[in-house]
Amino acid sequence: MAEKDGGKALRAAPAEGAPRRSQPPLSIKDIARIARVSHPTVSRALQNSPLVNAETAEKIRRIAEEAGYRASAVARGLVTRRTRSIGLVVTTVADPFAGEVACGVEQTANDHGYSVFLADSNADPERERKVVRAFAERRVDGIIVTSSRVGALYLPMLAEMQVPIVLVNDQYPGAFVHSVMIANFEGMRAAAEHLIALGHRRIAYLGDQFGYQSDAERLAGYRAALGTAGIPAPAELVADGDGKPEAAMAAMEKLLALERPPTAVCCYNDMSALGAMRRIGARGLRVPEDISVSGFDDLFFASYLQPPLTTVRQPMRRMGRMAMDSLLRLMSGEESVPRIRVDAELVVRASTATARAD
Amino acid sequence: MAEKDGGKALRAAPAEGAPRRSQPPLSIKDIARIARVSHPTVSRALQNSPLVNAETAEKIRRIAEEAGYRASAVARGLVTRRTRSIGLVVTTVADPFAGEVACGVEQTANDHGYSVFLADSNADPERERKVVRAFAERRVDGIIVTSSRVGALYLPMLAEMQVPIVLVNDQYPGAFVHSVMIANFEGMRAAAEHLIALGHRRIAYLGDQFGYQSDAERLAGYRAALGTAGIPAPAELVADGDGKPEAAMAAMEKLLALERPPTAVCCYNDMSALGAMRRIGARGLRVPEDISVSGFDDLFFASYLQPPLTTVRQPMRRMGRMAMDSLLRLMSGEESVPRIRVDAELVVRASTATARAD
DNA sequence: GAATGGGCCGTACACGTGTGCAAAAAGGGG
DNA sequence: CCCCTTTTTGCACACGTGTACGGCCCATTC
């Protein structure tokens, strides 16, 4: 056996040295040869197994350290059938909301020794299938999906892959999957109530026509606040954006063109509010003197706008952490809370003010 | 041989069925058994190798498809010694700049069949070492690092890991690594020249005290413009932020408190401009009537600010794509352009205007 | 009809790690 | 000194895929 190993090693090293420009990284067997033990002993030593003699283990660890040995997660993943990696699907990581969530996910993942594969779906179902397929081939131990518009679509994949999935602010309510959701209804209701308390009676809602569930819930919260206060919410005051500034500008334009334009507008999110405020300013109107504007998310720029944006805060990074925590629990076999609901907090700033006297 | 395989399969399937809740994903051998061929034939068929009979290959592919077989990238990576994955290091993916770059990297990576590991360094050297170590263990084929403040630190790791690295806007100029860099000097010089052309004579620079190289280059561009125009740039007009709005507010405060405050300020980046504008507004001054402000990056919110921000555009997503393209070339053994320089484009909006008459 | 050759397939390994089991070594008691 | 227990180590395999090599079958050629 020593002959076989030694022979191979001797052949491999110099023979490959010349033609190959980069020699492969050292393996557990290389360390074993140096330490004059068998490779299983090295394996056990590096895992701090109590099955190996303390000083032998120490010696092996020292040699491995000095040689700059890095255990192959690939080989380990093959034999243990656990890669200690997860897949993170996001519409696009360039979106500030997704970026914050990803940040939270990544940090807790790394803290627990997991690596995360990032994939942008671009809200394209075709691409979405592709990235999940890639995750399946990578044998990820779990998957987190943010703001998917096709959350339910993951269920069959889940069944096929046998891998736990956690959704963050997904758009399908009924599905019995694990998820971390913001309190859309209560959050938007609080924003609307705030505007009502400021004396507004003509309050618009600038939504996300593709937002499905979260948009529906926020719209419901807006309606509930108005309903309770006995304020009408005519259809003309509900405008459709797409969650981005550009479409929000067009939607705001429509609202401003109304015979009786609103004196306040609840936006689906901060990106929409960005577009709305821009349009209002472009029309020579002022926020909040002429129109009050509220957002949702509390993205980093909200407090730096002129005027600072009143908005409903989502603890995005924390939600990412919570999603990862939940996934960690699921991956270790424990059951986790199926649907985690996160409270939203109204942050009042200067973009909302008392209504102008009609 | 049929006996051995069959026997093992028969034992494995029902014996494991009861206690294990999830059976392992099907392997190439399972497909081979169904198709009544050997597993190498399946392997070749799925790779579209010409070494296997066309109709046999077709049949195998059909069976694999119907069975929902997903080849294990883990096992393939072990034998081919190429994982078709890369590592992406970023200070934090919550930063809009990093998010855009990551988006570009991820897209081209996926288009070429590569998966990307995401890791936030938080500008913490300790954590940075940790993530690179993780990448080494994952046996990534390449690494991309954005805006690292310790770019040179990667050189020894590079040597150790035998893996190509591409840096995006790194902070060390002299190092002979591959990188994609924005034209910091020319970009900021253009911004300063623009302000000079508007009649400004007292122009400040709000920099990034930790920005090292990119800050130094942008500051040099600013100085060059002023120097050429014969305009003094006293030290009091160079204030230090940290590239984020909060510190920029403090820096702006100092500039405003000067005996002769500036009539224009060139900010290191858009995030700094955000803070600067906020502070200016809070002091009851107006942009651009009282003070002109310019940024750098052209982040998504720049055109939606009040007033829209004049800034120097960095094609961030494209830079991410270029970095990945460069890395793809390096990984396939070709040589690539060592330092790719990307032109910056001044985008004039409404945050800059002609100087007030003194 | 035998030799040659090409197309196609299977056998045998390799990749680097983890682990059950047996064997060896060490220690302790009679 | 031997036997038994405990500690420590090595052997043999497994994980799922890729590939060099040899062999089989069939067609072609001398």
mmCIF file of C-alpha atoms in Angstrom, chain B:
data_model
loop_
_atom_site.group_PDB
_atom_site.id
_atom_site.type_symbol
_atom_site.label_atom_id
_atom_site.label_comp_id
_atom_site.label_asym_id
_atom_site.label_seq_id
_atom_site.Cartn_x
_atom_site.Cartn_y
_atom_site.Cartn_z
ATOM 1 C CA MET B 1 -22.404 -7.256 -13.401
ATOM 2 C CA ALA B 2 -26.111 -7.070 -13.935
ATOM 3 C CA GLU B 3 -26.401 -9.123 -10.816
ATOM 4 C CA LYS B 4 -24.298 -6.769 -8.751
ATOM 5 C CA ASP B 5 -26.022 -3.653 -9.926
ATOM 6 C CA GLY B 6 -29.455 -5.165 -9.667
ATOM 7 C CA GLY B 7 -28.799 -6.587 -6.281
ATOM 8 C CA LYS B 8 -27.598 -3.314 -4.884
ATOM 9 C CA ALA B 9 -30.467 -1.397 -6.356
ATOM 10 C CA LEU B 10 -33.016 -3.832 -5.008
ATOM 11 C CA ARG B 11 -31.521 -3.653 -1.599
ATOM 12 C CA ALA B 12 -31.111 0.075 -1.600
ATOM 13 C CA ALA B 13 -34.533 1.147 -2.737
ATOM 14 C CA PRO B 14 -36.925 -0.581 -0.356
ATOM 15 C CA ALA B 15 -34.543 -0.831 2.566
ATOM 16 C CA GLU B 16 -33.970 2.899 2.642
ATOM 17 C CA GLY B 17 -37.520 3.730 1.715
ATOM 18 C CA ALA B 18 -39.005 3.297 5.149
ATOM 19 C CA PRO B 19 -36.624 5.095 7.505
ATOM 20 C CA ARG B 20 -35.366 7.818 5.163
ATOM 21 C CA ARG B 21 -37.991 10.403 4.434
ATOM 22 C CA SER B 22 -36.473 11.576 1.181
ATOM 23 C CA GLN B 23 -34.824 9.264 -1.298
ATOM 24 C CA PRO B 24 -31.704 10.617 -2.968
ATOM 25 C CA PRO B 25 -32.030 12.166 -6.421
ATOM 26 C CA LEU B 26 -31.607 9.746 -9.280
ATOM 27 C CA SER B 27 -28.134 9.171 -10.531
ATOM 28 C CA ILE B 28 -26.739 8.423 -13.909
ATOM 29 C CA LYS B 29 -26.812 4.766 -12.932
ATOM 30 C CA ASP B 30 -30.531 4.825 -12.328
ATOM 31 C CA ILE B 31 -31.043 6.141 -15.833
ATOM 32 C CA ALA B 32 -28.632 3.531 -17.150
ATOM 33 C CA ARG B 33 -30.613 0.751 -15.515
ATOM 34 C CA ILE B 34 -33.883 1.987 -16.970
ATOM 35 C CA ALA B 35 -32.370 2.373 -20.423
ATOM 36 C CA ARG B 36 -30.586 -0.986 -20.108
ATOM 37 C CA VAL B 37 -27.180 0.456 -20.882
ATOM 38 C CA SER B 38 -24.100 1.153 -18.831
ATOM 39 C CA HIS B 39 -23.691 4.444 -17.047
ATOM 40 C CA PRO B 40 -20.847 5.706 -19.224
ATOM 41 C CA THR B 41 -23.172 5.440 -22.184
ATOM 42 C CA VAL B 42 -25.662 7.628 -20.373
ATOM 43 C CA SER B 43 -22.931 10.079 -19.529
ATOM 44 C CA ARG B 44 -21.910 10.285 -23.168
ATOM 45 C CA ALA B 45 -25.457 10.520 -24.425
ATOM 46 C CA LEU B 46 -26.220 13.456 -22.168
ATOM 47 C CA GLN B 47 -23.109 15.225 -23.375
ATOM 48 C CA ASN B 48 -24.170 14.707 -26.990
ATOM 49 C CA SER B 49 -21.024 12.740 -27.578
ATOM 50 C CA PRO B 50 -20.721 11.320 -31.127
ATOM 51 C CA LEU B 51 -19.479 8.102 -29.567
ATOM 52 C CA VAL B 52 -22.950 6.829 -28.898
ATOM 53 C CA ASN B 53 -25.512 5.639 -31.410
ATOM 54 C CA ALA B 54 -27.902 8.436 -32.358
ATOM 55 C CA GLU B 55 -31.124 6.660 -31.523
ATOM 56 C CA THR B 56 -29.748 5.159 -28.348
ATOM 57 C CA ALA B 57 -28.708 8.631 -27.296
ATOM 58 C CA GLU B 58 -32.114 10.009 -28.128
ATOM 59 C CA LYS B 59 -33.816 7.303 -26.109
ATOM 60 C CA ILE B 60 -31.553 7.927 -23.140
ATOM 61 C CA ARG B 61 -32.155 11.648 -23.261
ATOM 62 C CA ARG B 62 -35.890 11.051 -23.374
ATOM 63 C CA ILE B 63 -35.789 8.741 -20.396
ATOM 64 C CA ALA B 64 -33.653 11.180 -18.436
ATOM 65 C CA GLU B 65 -36.024 14.000 -19.269
ATOM 66 C CA GLU B 66 -39.104 12.055 -18.272
ATOM 67 C CA ALA B 67 -37.541 10.881 -15.047
ATOM 68 C CA GLY B 68 -36.620 14.457 -14.182
ATOM 69 C CA TYR B 69 -32.960 13.577 -13.937
ATOM 70 C CA ARG B 70 -30.618 16.380 -12.936
ATOM 71 C CA ALA B 71 -26.926 15.711 -13.334
ATOM 72 C CA SER B 72 -24.955 16.405 -10.182
ATOM 73 C CA ALA B 73 -22.703 19.377 -10.715
ATOM 74 C CA VAL B 74 -20.991 18.304 -7.514
ATOM 75 C CA ALA B 75 -19.843 14.950 -8.846
ATOM 76 C CA ARG B 76 -18.993 16.436 -12.216
ATOM 77 C CA GLY B 77 -16.970 19.143 -10.533
ATOM 78 C CA LEU B 78 -15.026 16.564 -8.590
ATOM 79 C CA VAL B 79 -13.908 14.616 -11.624
ATOM 80 C CA THR B 80 -13.469 17.445 -14.122
ATOM 81 C CA ARG B 81 -11.846 19.687 -11.536
ATOM 82 C CA ARG B 82 -13.891 22.579 -12.852
ATOM 83 C CA THR B 83 -16.985 23.614 -10.960
ATOM 84 C CA ARG B 84 -18.277 26.170 -13.436
ATOM 85 C CA SER B 85 -18.892 28.476 -10.544
ATOM 86 C CA ILE B 86 -17.329 31.774 -9.595
ATOM 87 C CA GLY B 87 -17.098 33.794 -6.423
ATOM 88 C CA LEU B 88 -18.276 37.385 -6.246
ATOM 89 C CA VAL B 89 -16.971 39.489 -3.375
ATOM 90 C CA VAL B 90 -18.700 42.722 -2.658
ATOM 91 C CA THR B 91 -18.525 45.117 0.295
ATOM 92 C CA THR B 92 -22.267 44.753 0.670
ATOM 93 C CA VAL B 93 -24.817 43.808 -1.905
ATOM 94 C CA ALA B 94 -27.175 46.321 -0.321
ATOM 95 C CA ASP B 95 -25.057 49.079 -1.816
ATOM 96 C CA PRO B 96 -26.650 50.183 -5.088
ATOM 97 C CA PHE B 97 -23.358 50.315 -6.921
ATOM 98 C CA ALA B 98 -22.427 46.801 -5.893
ATOM 99 C CA GLY B 99 -25.923 45.614 -6.681
ATOM 100 C CA GLU B 100 -25.727 46.858 -10.234
ATOM 101 C CA VAL B 101 -22.321 45.330 -10.797
ATOM 102 C CA ALA B 102 -23.486 42.055 -9.283
ATOM 103 C CA CYS B 103 -26.460 42.080 -11.589
ATOM 104 C CA GLY B 104 -24.238 42.379 -14.640
ATOM 105 C CA VAL B 105 -21.874 39.707 -13.405
ATOM 106 C CA GLU B 106 -24.659 37.313 -12.565
ATOM 107 C CA GLN B 107 -26.373 37.648 -15.915
ATOM 108 C CA THR B 108 -23.379 36.936 -18.107
ATOM 109 C CA ALA B 109 -22.274 34.201 -15.753
ATOM 110 C CA ASN B 110 -25.615 32.460 -16.033
ATOM 111 C CA ASP B 111 -25.674 32.939 -19.780
ATOM 112 C CA HIS B 112 -22.468 30.947 -19.922
ATOM 113 C CA GLY B 113 -23.579 28.219 -17.566
ATOM 114 C CA TYR B 114 -21.743 29.517 -14.542
ATOM 115 C CA SER B 115 -23.243 29.910 -11.099
ATOM 116 C CA VAL B 116 -22.104 32.650 -8.782
ATOM 117 C CA PHE B 117 -21.386 32.509 -5.093
ATOM 118 C CA LEU B 118 -22.172 35.814 -3.431
ATOM 119 C CA ALA B 119 -20.254 37.056 -0.424
ATOM 120 C CA ASP B 120 -20.356 40.345 1.455
ATOM 121 C CA SER B 121 -17.099 41.441 2.967
ATOM 122 C CA ASN B 122 -18.474 44.465 4.807
ATOM 123 C CA ALA B 123 -15.065 45.973 4.199
ATOM 124 C CA ASP B 124 -13.899 43.826 7.106
ATOM 125 C CA PRO B 125 -10.511 42.247 6.337
ATOM 126 C CA GLU B 126 -11.230 39.365 8.690
ATOM 127 C CA ARG B 127 -14.481 38.565 6.969
ATOM 128 C CA GLU B 128 -12.832 39.084 3.619
ATOM 129 C CA ARG B 129 -10.274 36.397 4.362
ATOM 130 C CA LYS B 130 -13.077 34.150 5.494
ATOM 131 C CA VAL B 131 -15.095 34.437 2.323
ATOM 132 C CA VAL B 132 -12.091 33.939 0.094
ATOM 133 C CA ARG B 133 -11.235 30.871 2.133
ATOM 134 C CA ALA B 134 -14.770 29.626 1.576
ATOM 135 C CA PHE B 135 -14.376 30.228 -2.150
ATOM 136 C CA ALA B 136 -11.171 28.242 -2.131
ATOM 137 C CA GLU B 137 -12.893 25.314 -0.485
ATOM 138 C CA ARG B 138 -15.748 25.551 -2.952
ATOM 139 C CA ARG B 139 -13.163 25.281 -5.709
ATOM 140 C CA VAL B 140 -14.555 28.196 -7.667
ATOM 141 C CA ASP B 141 -13.063 28.623 -11.139
ATOM 142 C CA GLY B 142 -12.622 32.356 -10.739
ATOM 143 C CA ILE B 143 -13.243 35.352 -8.520
ATOM 144 C CA ILE B 144 -14.553 38.865 -9.056
ATOM 145 C CA VAL B 145 -14.082 41.525 -6.413
ATOM 146 C CA THR B 146 -15.771 44.903 -6.455
ATOM 147 C CA SER B 147 -14.580 48.066 -4.800
ATOM 148 C CA SER B 148 -12.259 46.242 -2.497
ATOM 149 C CA ARG B 149 -10.174 48.442 -0.307
ATOM 150 C CA VAL B 150 -7.645 45.669 -0.042
ATOM 151 C CA GLY B 151 -7.245 44.691 -3.666
ATOM 152 C CA ALA B 152 -3.570 43.946 -3.331
ATOM 153 C CA LEU B 153 -4.372 41.585 -0.522
ATOM 154 C CA TYR B 154 -5.824 39.206 -3.065
ATOM 155 C CA LEU B 155 -2.563 38.630 -4.814
ATOM 156 C CA PRO B 156 -1.175 36.071 -2.361
ATOM 157 C CA MET B 157 -4.540 34.341 -2.323
ATOM 158 C CA LEU B 158 -4.489 34.269 -6.071
ATOM 159 C CA ALA B 159 -1.117 32.625 -6.019
ATOM 160 C CA GLU B 160 -2.282 30.125 -3.468
ATOM 161 C CA MET B 161 -5.548 29.278 -5.166
ATOM 162 C CA GLN B 162 -4.312 29.178 -8.742
ATOM 163 C CA VAL B 163 -7.488 30.901 -9.812
ATOM 164 C CA PRO B 164 -7.951 33.987 -11.990
ATOM 165 C CA ILE B 165 -9.249 37.115 -10.318
ATOM 166 C CA VAL B 166 -10.801 40.220 -11.836
ATOM 167 C CA LEU B 167 -11.221 43.399 -9.830
ATOM 168 C CA VAL B 168 -13.864 46.051 -10.453
ATOM 169 C CA ASN B 169 -12.906 49.557 -9.374
ATOM 170 C CA ASP B 170 -10.328 48.307 -6.961
ATOM 171 C CA GLN B 171 -8.225 50.661 -4.957
ATOM 172 C CA TYR B 172 -4.731 49.603 -5.853
ATOM 173 C CA PRO B 173 -3.416 50.929 -9.125
ATOM 174 C CA GLY B 174 0.021 49.433 -9.312
ATOM 175 C CA ALA B 175 -0.887 45.810 -8.889
ATOM 176 C CA PHE B 176 -0.572 43.777 -12.035
ATOM 177 C CA VAL B 177 -3.916 42.069 -11.760
ATOM 178 C CA HIS B 178 -6.823 42.098 -14.160
ATOM 179 C CA SER B 179 -9.395 44.759 -13.550
ATOM 180 C CA VAL B 180 -12.212 46.860 -14.914
ATOM 181 C CA MET B 181 -11.852 50.477 -13.907
ATOM 182 C CA ILE B 182 -13.879 53.596 -14.489
ATOM 183 C CA ALA B 183 -12.074 56.697 -15.715
ATOM 184 C CA ASN B 184 -12.130 58.403 -12.335
ATOM 185 C CA PHE B 185 -9.809 61.222 -13.256
ATOM 186 C CA GLU B 186 -11.451 62.234 -16.521
ATOM 187 C CA GLY B 187 -14.941 61.798 -15.108
ATOM 188 C CA MET B 188 -14.464 64.079 -12.150
ATOM 189 C CA ARG B 189 -12.502 66.539 -14.226
ATOM 190 C CA ALA B 190 -15.469 66.786 -16.598
ATOM 191 C CA ALA B 191 -17.790 67.471 -13.680
ATOM 192 C CA ALA B 192 -15.514 70.206 -12.353
ATOM 193 C CA GLU B 193 -15.070 71.719 -15.792
ATOM 194 C CA HIS B 194 -18.818 71.801 -16.157
ATOM 195 C CA LEU B 195 -19.125 73.779 -12.934
ATOM 196 C CA ILE B 196 -16.347 76.113 -13.984
ATOM 197 C CA ALA B 197 -18.104 76.708 -17.288
ATOM 198 C CA LEU B 198 -21.177 77.689 -15.304
ATOM 199 C CA GLY B 199 -19.153 80.479 -13.755
ATOM 200 C CA HIS B 200 -18.334 78.891 -10.402
ATOM 201 C CA ARG B 201 -15.067 79.945 -8.825
ATOM 202 C CA ARG B 202 -15.423 78.548 -5.366
ATOM 203 C CA ILE B 203 -15.846 74.816 -5.898
ATOM 204 C CA ALA B 204 -15.542 72.246 -3.154
ATOM 205 C CA TYR B 205 -14.742 68.539 -3.302
ATOM 206 C CA LEU B 206 -16.569 66.219 -0.929
ATOM 207 C CA GLY B 207 -14.508 63.049 -0.906
ATOM 208 C CA ASP B 208 -14.176 59.631 0.635
ATOM 209 C CA GLN B 209 -11.534 59.486 3.293
ATOM 210 C CA PHE B 210 -11.341 55.695 2.989
ATOM 211 C CA GLY B 211 -11.628 55.631 -0.790
ATOM 212 C CA TYR B 212 -7.913 55.465 -1.410
ATOM 213 C CA GLN B 213 -7.369 55.072 -5.101
ATOM 214 C CA SER B 214 -10.661 56.021 -6.667
ATOM 215 C CA ASP B 215 -11.014 58.973 -4.328
ATOM 216 C CA ALA B 216 -7.466 60.042 -5.041
ATOM 217 C CA GLU B 217 -8.037 59.871 -8.786
ATOM 218 C CA ARG B 218 -11.288 61.794 -8.634
ATOM 219 C CA LEU B 219 -9.719 64.415 -6.409
ATOM 220 C CA ALA B 220 -6.873 64.705 -8.905
ATOM 221 C CA GLY B 221 -9.376 65.206 -11.718
ATOM 222 C CA TYR B 222 -11.070 67.940 -9.746
ATOM 223 C CA ARG B 223 -7.743 69.616 -9.030
ATOM 224 C CA ALA B 224 -6.664 69.359 -12.642
ATOM 225 C CA ALA B 225 -9.787 71.121 -13.856
ATOM 226 C CA LEU B 226 -9.398 73.912 -11.349
ATOM 227 C CA GLY B 227 -5.707 74.204 -12.020
ATOM 228 C CA THR B 228 -6.165 74.501 -15.765
ATOM 229 C CA ALA B 229 -8.725 77.231 -15.208
ATOM 230 C CA GLY B 230 -6.448 79.016 -12.793
ATOM 231 C CA ILE B 231 -8.875 78.582 -9.939
ATOM 232 C CA PRO B 232 -7.497 78.016 -6.457
ATOM 233 C CA ALA B 233 -8.436 74.846 -4.580
ATOM 234 C CA PRO B 234 -7.615 75.604 -0.957
ATOM 235 C CA ALA B 235 -7.517 72.711 1.492
ATOM 236 C CA GLU B 236 -10.532 74.023 3.330
ATOM 237 C CA LEU B 237 -12.639 73.238 0.249
ATOM 238 C CA VAL B 238 -11.741 69.557 0.321
ATOM 239 C CA ALA B 239 -13.972 67.776 2.817
ATOM 240 C CA ASP B 240 -13.958 64.132 3.783
ATOM 241 C CA GLY B 241 -16.964 61.858 3.840
ATOM 242 C CA ASP B 242 -16.997 58.087 3.569
ATOM 243 C CA GLY B 243 -19.036 57.531 0.447
ATOM 244 C CA LYS B 244 -22.298 57.342 2.351
ATOM 245 C CA PRO B 245 -24.961 60.011 2.943
ATOM 246 C CA GLU B 246 -24.549 60.284 6.694
ATOM 247 C CA ALA B 247 -20.908 61.290 6.675
ATOM 248 C CA ALA B 248 -21.491 63.497 3.669
ATOM 249 C CA MET B 249 -23.972 65.514 5.714
ATOM 250 C CA ALA B 250 -21.339 66.199 8.342
ATOM 251 C CA ALA B 251 -18.797 67.099 5.689
ATOM 252 C CA MET B 252 -21.252 69.409 3.965
ATOM 253 C CA GLU B 253 -21.966 71.057 7.278
ATOM 254 C CA LYS B 254 -18.321 71.949 7.593
ATOM 255 C CA LEU B 255 -18.226 73.427 4.103
ATOM 256 C CA LEU B 256 -21.303 75.528 4.799
ATOM 257 C CA ALA B 257 -19.773 76.792 8.001
ATOM 258 C CA LEU B 258 -16.796 78.255 6.167
ATOM 259 C CA GLU B 259 -16.340 81.976 6.134
ATOM 260 C CA ARG B 260 -16.675 81.857 2.381
ATOM 261 C CA PRO B 261 -18.707 78.747 1.642
ATOM 262 C CA PRO B 262 -18.478 77.178 -1.813
ATOM 263 C CA THR B 263 -21.027 77.907 -4.524
ATOM 264 C CA ALA B 264 -20.627 74.412 -5.944
ATOM 265 C CA VAL B 265 -19.565 71.031 -4.663
ATOM 266 C CA CYS B 266 -18.276 67.970 -6.503
ATOM 267 C CA CYS B 267 -19.242 64.869 -4.572
ATOM 268 C CA TYR B 268 -17.264 61.659 -4.604
ATOM 269 C CA ASN B 269 -20.406 59.715 -5.473
ATOM 270 C CA ASP B 270 -24.186 59.953 -5.624
ATOM 271 C CA MET B 271 -24.631 58.663 -2.103
ATOM 272 C CA SER B 272 -22.502 61.534 -0.858
ATOM 273 C CA ALA B 273 -24.467 63.959 -3.017
ATOM 274 C CA LEU B 274 -27.629 62.674 -1.398
ATOM 275 C CA GLY B 275 -26.333 63.653 2.032
ATOM 276 C CA ALA B 276 -24.918 66.925 0.805
ATOM 277 C CA MET B 277 -28.174 68.009 -0.782
ATOM 278 C CA ARG B 278 -30.082 67.043 2.316
ATOM 279 C CA ARG B 279 -27.837 69.173 4.488
ATOM 280 C CA ILE B 280 -28.014 72.103 2.129
ATOM 281 C CA GLY B 281 -31.802 71.925 2.170
ATOM 282 C CA ALA B 282 -31.878 71.639 5.927
ATOM 283 C CA ARG B 283 -29.927 74.888 6.155
ATOM 284 C CA GLY B 284 -32.602 76.623 4.164
ATOM 285 C CA LEU B 285 -30.457 76.903 1.056
ATOM 286 C CA ARG B 286 -31.538 75.745 -2.357
ATOM 287 C CA VAL B 287 -29.942 73.556 -5.027
ATOM 288 C CA PRO B 288 -28.936 74.771 -7.530
ATOM 289 C CA GLU B 289 -29.849 78.413 -6.892
ATOM 290 C CA ASP B 290 -27.577 78.780 -3.887
ATOM 291 C CA ILE B 291 -25.243 75.832 -4.367
ATOM 292 C CA SER B 292 -24.665 73.527 -7.300
ATOM 293 C CA VAL B 293 -24.083 69.836 -6.567
ATOM 294 C CA SER B 294 -22.677 67.100 -8.749
ATOM 295 C CA GLY B 295 -22.384 63.401 -8.057
ATOM 296 C CA PHE B 296 -20.705 60.309 -9.457
ATOM 297 C CA ASP B 297 -22.188 56.934 -10.489
ATOM 298 C CA ASP B 298 -25.643 57.926 -11.757
ATOM 299 C CA LEU B 299 -27.483 55.577 -9.470
ATOM 300 C CA PHE B 300 -31.116 54.894 -10.249
ATOM 301 C CA PHE B 301 -32.412 57.636 -7.955
ATOM 302 C CA ALA B 302 -30.222 60.409 -9.397
ATOM 303 C CA SER B 303 -32.688 61.507 -12.035
ATOM 304 C CA TYR B 304 -35.567 61.415 -9.554
ATOM 305 C CA LEU B 305 -34.138 63.723 -6.956
ATOM 306 C CA GLN B 306 -35.379 67.257 -6.492
ATOM 307 C CA PRO B 307 -33.628 68.694 -8.368
ATOM 308 C CA PRO B 308 -32.435 65.871 -10.621
ATOM 309 C CA LEU B 309 -28.773 65.282 -9.963
ATOM 310 C CA THR B 310 -26.016 66.219 -12.353
ATOM 311 C CA THR B 311 -23.589 63.350 -12.145
ATOM 312 C CA VAL B 312 -20.904 61.297 -13.840
ATOM 313 C CA ARG B 313 -22.364 58.080 -15.147
ATOM 314 C CA GLN B 314 -20.693 54.766 -14.576
ATOM 315 C CA PRO B 315 -22.128 51.965 -16.689
ATOM 316 C CA MET B 316 -22.156 49.726 -13.644
ATOM 317 C CA ARG B 317 -24.068 46.798 -15.016
ATOM 318 C CA ARG B 318 -21.967 46.803 -18.145
ATOM 319 C CA MET B 319 -18.834 46.915 -16.043
ATOM 320 C CA GLY B 320 -20.068 43.817 -14.277
ATOM 321 C CA ARG B 321 -20.595 42.131 -17.611
ATOM 322 C CA MET B 322 -17.154 43.179 -18.800
ATOM 323 C CA ALA B 323 -15.564 41.825 -15.659
ATOM 324 C CA MET B 324 -17.302 38.512 -16.150
ATOM 325 C CA ASP B 325 -16.378 38.407 -19.841
ATOM 326 C CA SER B 326 -12.785 39.025 -18.906
ATOM 327 C CA LEU B 327 -12.932 36.321 -16.269
ATOM 328 C CA LEU B 328 -14.483 33.858 -18.721
ATOM 329 C CA ARG B 329 -11.582 34.454 -21.039
ATOM 330 C CA LEU B 330 -9.042 33.942 -18.280
ATOM 331 C CA MET B 331 -10.754 30.783 -17.086
ATOM 332 C CA SER B 332 -10.625 29.260 -20.529
ATOM 333 C CA GLY B 333 -6.898 29.803 -20.573
ATOM 334 C CA GLU B 334 -6.767 32.745 -22.952
ATOM 335 C CA GLU B 335 -5.065 35.896 -21.925
ATOM 336 C CA SER B 336 -7.240 38.918 -21.383
ATOM 337 C CA VAL B 337 -6.673 42.643 -21.335
ATOM 338 C CA PRO B 338 -5.054 43.297 -17.957
ATOM 339 C CA ARG B 339 -6.653 46.625 -17.190
ATOM 340 C CA ILE B 340 -9.865 47.581 -18.899
ATOM 341 C CA ARG B 341 -10.658 51.257 -18.656
ATOM 342 C CA VAL B 342 -14.260 52.368 -19.009
ATOM 343 C CA ASP B 343 -15.218 55.873 -20.042
ATOM 344 C CA ALA B 344 -17.323 57.931 -17.678
ATOM 345 C CA GLU B 345 -20.011 60.200 -19.052
ATOM 346 C CA LEU B 346 -21.090 63.489 -17.552
ATOM 347 C CA VAL B 347 -24.859 63.691 -17.309
ATOM 348 C CA VAL B 348 -26.016 67.252 -16.812
ATOM 349 C CA ARG B 349 -29.284 67.671 -14.967
ATOM 350 C CA ALA B 350 -30.772 70.385 -12.823
ATOM 351 C CA SER B 351 -28.663 70.254 -9.677
ATOM 352 C CA THR B 352 -26.055 72.463 -11.289
ATOM 353 C CA ALA B 353 -26.668 75.972 -12.570
ATOM 354 C CA THR B 354 -24.885 79.216 -13.248
ATOM 355 C CA ALA B 355 -23.194 80.711 -10.242
ATOM 356 C CA ARG B 356 -24.952 83.384 -8.286
ATOM 357 C CA ALA B 357 -23.491 86.817 -8.756
ATOM 358 C CA ASP B 358 -21.339 87.471 -5.717
#
